Short mmCIF file of C-alpha atoms in Angstrom, two decimals:
data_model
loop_
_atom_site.label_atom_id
_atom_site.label_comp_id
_atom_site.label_asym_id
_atom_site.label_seq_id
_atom_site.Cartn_x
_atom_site.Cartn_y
_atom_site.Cartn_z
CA UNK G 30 -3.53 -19.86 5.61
CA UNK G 31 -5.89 -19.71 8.04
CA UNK G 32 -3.39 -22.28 10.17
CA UNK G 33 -0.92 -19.54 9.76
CA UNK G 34 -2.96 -17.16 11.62
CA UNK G 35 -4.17 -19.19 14.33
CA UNK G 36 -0.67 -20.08 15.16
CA UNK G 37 0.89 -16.82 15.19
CA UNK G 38 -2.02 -15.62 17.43
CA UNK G 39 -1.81 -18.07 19.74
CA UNK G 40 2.10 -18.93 20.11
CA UNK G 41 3.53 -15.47 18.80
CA UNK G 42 0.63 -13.06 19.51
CA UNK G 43 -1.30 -14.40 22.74
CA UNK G 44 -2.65 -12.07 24.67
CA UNK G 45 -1.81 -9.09 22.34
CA UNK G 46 -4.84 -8.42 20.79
CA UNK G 47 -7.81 -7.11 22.72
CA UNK G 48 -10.48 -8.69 20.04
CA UNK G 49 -9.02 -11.69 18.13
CA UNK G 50 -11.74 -13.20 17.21
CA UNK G 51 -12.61 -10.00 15.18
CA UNK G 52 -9.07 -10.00 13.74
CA UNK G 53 -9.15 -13.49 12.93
CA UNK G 54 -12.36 -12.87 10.90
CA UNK G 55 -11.45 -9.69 9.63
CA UNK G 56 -8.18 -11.48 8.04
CA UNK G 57 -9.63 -14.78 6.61
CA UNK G 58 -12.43 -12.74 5.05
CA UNK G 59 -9.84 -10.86 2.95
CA UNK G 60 -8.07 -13.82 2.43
CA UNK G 61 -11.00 -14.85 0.63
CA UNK G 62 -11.02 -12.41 -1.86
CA UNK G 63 -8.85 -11.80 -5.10
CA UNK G 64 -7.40 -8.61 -3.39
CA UNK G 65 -6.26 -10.63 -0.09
CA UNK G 66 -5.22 -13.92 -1.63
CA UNK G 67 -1.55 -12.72 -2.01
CA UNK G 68 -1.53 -11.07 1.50
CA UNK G 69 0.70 -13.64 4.07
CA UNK G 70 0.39 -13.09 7.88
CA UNK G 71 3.96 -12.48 9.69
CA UNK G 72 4.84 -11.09 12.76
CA UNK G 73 7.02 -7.91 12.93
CA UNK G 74 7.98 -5.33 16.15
CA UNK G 75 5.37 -2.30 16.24
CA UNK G 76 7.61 1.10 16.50
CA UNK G 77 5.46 4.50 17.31
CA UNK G 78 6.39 7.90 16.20
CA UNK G 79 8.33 8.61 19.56
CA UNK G 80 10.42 5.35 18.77
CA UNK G 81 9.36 3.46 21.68
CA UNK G 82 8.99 -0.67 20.62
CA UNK G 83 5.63 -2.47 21.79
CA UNK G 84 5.81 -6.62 21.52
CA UNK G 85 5.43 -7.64 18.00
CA UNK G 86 1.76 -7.34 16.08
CA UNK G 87 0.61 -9.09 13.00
CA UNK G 88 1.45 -7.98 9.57
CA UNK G 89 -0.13 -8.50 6.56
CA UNK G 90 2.82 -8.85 3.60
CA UNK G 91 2.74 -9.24 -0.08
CA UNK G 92 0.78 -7.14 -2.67
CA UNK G 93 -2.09 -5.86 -4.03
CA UNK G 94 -3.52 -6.22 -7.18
CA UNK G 95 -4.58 -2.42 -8.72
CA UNK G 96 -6.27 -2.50 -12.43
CA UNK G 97 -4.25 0.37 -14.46
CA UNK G 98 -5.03 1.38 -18.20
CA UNK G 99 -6.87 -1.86 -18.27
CA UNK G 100 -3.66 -3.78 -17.12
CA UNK G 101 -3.22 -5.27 -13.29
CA UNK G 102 -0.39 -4.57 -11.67
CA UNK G 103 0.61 -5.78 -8.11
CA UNK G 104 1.96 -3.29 -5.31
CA UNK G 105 3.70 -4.61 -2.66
CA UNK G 106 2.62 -3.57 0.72
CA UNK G 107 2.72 -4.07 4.43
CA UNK G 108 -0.23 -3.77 6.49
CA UNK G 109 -0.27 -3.50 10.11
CA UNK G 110 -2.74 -4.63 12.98
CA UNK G 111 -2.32 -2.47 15.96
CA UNK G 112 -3.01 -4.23 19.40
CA UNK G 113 -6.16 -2.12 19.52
CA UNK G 114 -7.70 -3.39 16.45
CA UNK G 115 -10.13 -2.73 15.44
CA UNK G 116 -10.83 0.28 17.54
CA UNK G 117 -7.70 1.65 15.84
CA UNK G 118 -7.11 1.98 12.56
CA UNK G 119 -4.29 -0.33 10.59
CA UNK G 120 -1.50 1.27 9.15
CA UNK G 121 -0.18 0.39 5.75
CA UNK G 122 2.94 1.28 3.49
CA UNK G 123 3.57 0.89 0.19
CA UNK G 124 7.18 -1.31 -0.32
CA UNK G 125 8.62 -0.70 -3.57
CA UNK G 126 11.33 -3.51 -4.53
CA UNK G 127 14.18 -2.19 -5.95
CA UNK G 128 13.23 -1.84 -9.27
CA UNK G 129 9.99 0.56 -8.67
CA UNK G 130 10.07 3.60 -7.28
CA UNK G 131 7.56 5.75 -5.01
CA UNK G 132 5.48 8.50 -7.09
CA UNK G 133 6.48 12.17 -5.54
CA UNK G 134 3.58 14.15 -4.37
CA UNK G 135 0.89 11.26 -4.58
CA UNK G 136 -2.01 12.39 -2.96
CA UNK G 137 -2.62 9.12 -0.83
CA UNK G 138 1.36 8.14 -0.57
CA UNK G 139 4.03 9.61 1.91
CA UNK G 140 7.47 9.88 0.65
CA UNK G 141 8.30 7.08 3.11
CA UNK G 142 5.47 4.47 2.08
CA UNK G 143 2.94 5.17 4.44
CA UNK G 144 -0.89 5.14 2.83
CA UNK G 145 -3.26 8.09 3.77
CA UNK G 146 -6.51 7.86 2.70
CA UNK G 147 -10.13 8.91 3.85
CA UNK G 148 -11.32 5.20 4.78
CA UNK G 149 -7.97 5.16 7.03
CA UNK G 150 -9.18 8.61 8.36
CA UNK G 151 -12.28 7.71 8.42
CA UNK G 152 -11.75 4.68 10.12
CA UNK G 153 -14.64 3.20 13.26
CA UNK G 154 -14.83 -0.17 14.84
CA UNK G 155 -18.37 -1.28 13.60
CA UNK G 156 -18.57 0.18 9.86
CA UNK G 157 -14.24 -0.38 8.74
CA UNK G 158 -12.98 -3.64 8.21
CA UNK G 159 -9.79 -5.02 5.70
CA UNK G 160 -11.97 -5.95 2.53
CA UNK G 161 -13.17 -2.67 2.34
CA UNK G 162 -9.87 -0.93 3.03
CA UNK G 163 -8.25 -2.94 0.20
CA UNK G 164 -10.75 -1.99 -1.75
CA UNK G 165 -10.79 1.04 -1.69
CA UNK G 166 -6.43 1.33 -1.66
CA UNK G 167 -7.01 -0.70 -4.75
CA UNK G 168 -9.15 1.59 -6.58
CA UNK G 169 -6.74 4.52 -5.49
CA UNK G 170 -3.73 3.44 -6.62
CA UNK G 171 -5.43 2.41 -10.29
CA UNK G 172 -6.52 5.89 -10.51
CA UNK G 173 -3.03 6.88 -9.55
CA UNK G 174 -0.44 4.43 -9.17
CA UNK G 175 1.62 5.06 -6.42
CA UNK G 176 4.72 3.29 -7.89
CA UNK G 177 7.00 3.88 -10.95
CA UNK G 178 9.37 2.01 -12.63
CA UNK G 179 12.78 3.04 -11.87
CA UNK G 180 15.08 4.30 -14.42
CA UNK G 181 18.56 2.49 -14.30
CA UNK G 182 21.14 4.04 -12.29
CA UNK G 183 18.10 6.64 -10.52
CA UNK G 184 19.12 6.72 -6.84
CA UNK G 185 16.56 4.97 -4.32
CA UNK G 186 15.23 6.62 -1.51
CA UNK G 187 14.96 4.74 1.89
CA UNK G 188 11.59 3.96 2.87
CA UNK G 189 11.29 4.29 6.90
CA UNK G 190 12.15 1.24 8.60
CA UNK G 191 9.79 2.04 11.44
CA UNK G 192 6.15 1.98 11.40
CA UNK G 193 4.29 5.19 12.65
CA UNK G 194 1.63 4.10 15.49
CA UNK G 195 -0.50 7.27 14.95
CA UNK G 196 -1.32 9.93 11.76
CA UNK G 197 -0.36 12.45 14.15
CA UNK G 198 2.86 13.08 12.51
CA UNK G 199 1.69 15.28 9.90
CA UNK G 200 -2.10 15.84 8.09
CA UNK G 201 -3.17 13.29 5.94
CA UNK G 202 -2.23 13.46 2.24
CA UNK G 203 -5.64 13.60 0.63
CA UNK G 204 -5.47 17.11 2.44
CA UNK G 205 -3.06 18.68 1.43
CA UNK G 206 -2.47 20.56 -1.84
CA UNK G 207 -1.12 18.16 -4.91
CA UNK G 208 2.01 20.08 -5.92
CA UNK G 209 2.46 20.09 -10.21
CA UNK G 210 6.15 18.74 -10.60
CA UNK G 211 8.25 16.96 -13.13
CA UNK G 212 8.17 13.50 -12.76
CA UNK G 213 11.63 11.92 -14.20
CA UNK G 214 10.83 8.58 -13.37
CA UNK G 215 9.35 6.17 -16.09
CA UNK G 216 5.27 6.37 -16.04
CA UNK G 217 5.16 2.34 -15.06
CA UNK G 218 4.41 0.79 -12.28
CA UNK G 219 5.73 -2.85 -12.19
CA UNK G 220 3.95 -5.08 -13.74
CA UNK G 221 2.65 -8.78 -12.20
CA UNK G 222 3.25 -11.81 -13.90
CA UNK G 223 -0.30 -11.60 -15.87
CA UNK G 224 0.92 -8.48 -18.09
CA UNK G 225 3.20 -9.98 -20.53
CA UNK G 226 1.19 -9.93 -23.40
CA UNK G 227 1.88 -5.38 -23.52
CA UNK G 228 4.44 -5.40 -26.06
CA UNK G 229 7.47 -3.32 -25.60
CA UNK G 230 6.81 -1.51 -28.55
CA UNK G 231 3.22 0.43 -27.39
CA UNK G 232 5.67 0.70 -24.05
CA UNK G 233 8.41 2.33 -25.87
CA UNK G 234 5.57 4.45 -27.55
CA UNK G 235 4.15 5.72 -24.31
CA UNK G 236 7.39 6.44 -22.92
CA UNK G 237 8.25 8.61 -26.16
CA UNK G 238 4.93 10.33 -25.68
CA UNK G 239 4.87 11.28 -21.68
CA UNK G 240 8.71 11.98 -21.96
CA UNK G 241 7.30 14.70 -24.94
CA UNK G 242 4.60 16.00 -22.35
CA UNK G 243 7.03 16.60 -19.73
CA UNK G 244 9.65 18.29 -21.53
CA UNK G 245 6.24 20.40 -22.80
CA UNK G 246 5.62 21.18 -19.19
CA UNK G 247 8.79 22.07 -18.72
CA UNK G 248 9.09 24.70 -21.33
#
């Protein structure tokens, strides 16, 4: 892994980055962890809000492990490294395969992917790093997971293929007031490869009973 990263740096990335040895660090410590181990380094083109194109930055892809109802579940995710790192924050979004859905109306989760959260916000040079953010995502998303389980034949909505270079666009989501709506979509997220021991039945049973909620809700 950490091979990886030295050669994208150096062949794909020189001169990018204004602090690589921070980044460098900053990635293999993740790496390190339980939360990191599934998150690859890759290259991708860095698009900004006005659409302009900067050389390609590094990109953390794969998913994060979130602990639901006593259950882990991995979200899939891309996480950015802007050249300024880390004087500027990364950006992440939340990639839903095509069998999961985006929650509406999560507080920390834009309609198009993008993560908003106070440690993002929040984010300086000498007291942020990547352990900490994906620590904190983690513990966010198991206290409300930002994905769903998509109901077959439920239309999927296009995550944006560009990734924002500033939260500029609109106020963070944390700030803004949760709206109370009726959530058609299944209450699961998608389960990793460690959850097959929940039975369909207690599945089927908490289906029956949130399905009963929201029709209660709607009434």
């Amino acid at each position: 892994m950490a091979n990886t990263l030295q050669y994208l740096l150096s062949r794909n990335l020189s001169g990018v980055y204004r602090d690589p040895q921070r980044l460098i660090r900053d990635v293999e410590t993740l790496q390190k962890t339980s939360l990191g181990r599934n998150l690859n380094p890759t290259t991708e083109p860095f698009t900004s809000n006005d659409g302009s194109v900067t050389p390609s930055v590094l990109v953390l892809n794969g998913t994060l492990p979130m602990v639901y109802r006593n259950v882990t579940y991995n979200i899939p995710i891309d996480l950015y490294l802007p050249p300024q790192y880390p004087q500027r924050a990364p950006i992440v979004y939340v990639r839903p395969v095509s069998s999961m859905a985006i929650k509406e109306n999560h507080r920390h989760v834009g309609r198009d992917g993008m993560v908003y959260m106070p440690y993002l916000h929040e984010w300086g040079a000498q007291t942020h790093d990547l352990r900490e953010l994906c620590v904190w995502m983690s513990s966010l998303f198991g206290s409300e997971p930002p994905c769903y389980a998509r109901p077959a034949g439920a239309p999927r909505v296009n995550a944006a293929s560009s990734v924002a270079a500033s939260y500029g666009s609109r106020p963070p989501a944390y700030a803004q007031a949760t709206q109370s709506t009726t959530n058609t979509y299944s209450p699961y997220v998608a389960a990793s490869s460690n959850n097959n021991n929940r039975s369909r039945e207690a599945e089927e049973q908490e289906r029956r009973k949130q399905q009963q909620i929201e029709k209660e809700v709607a009434e």
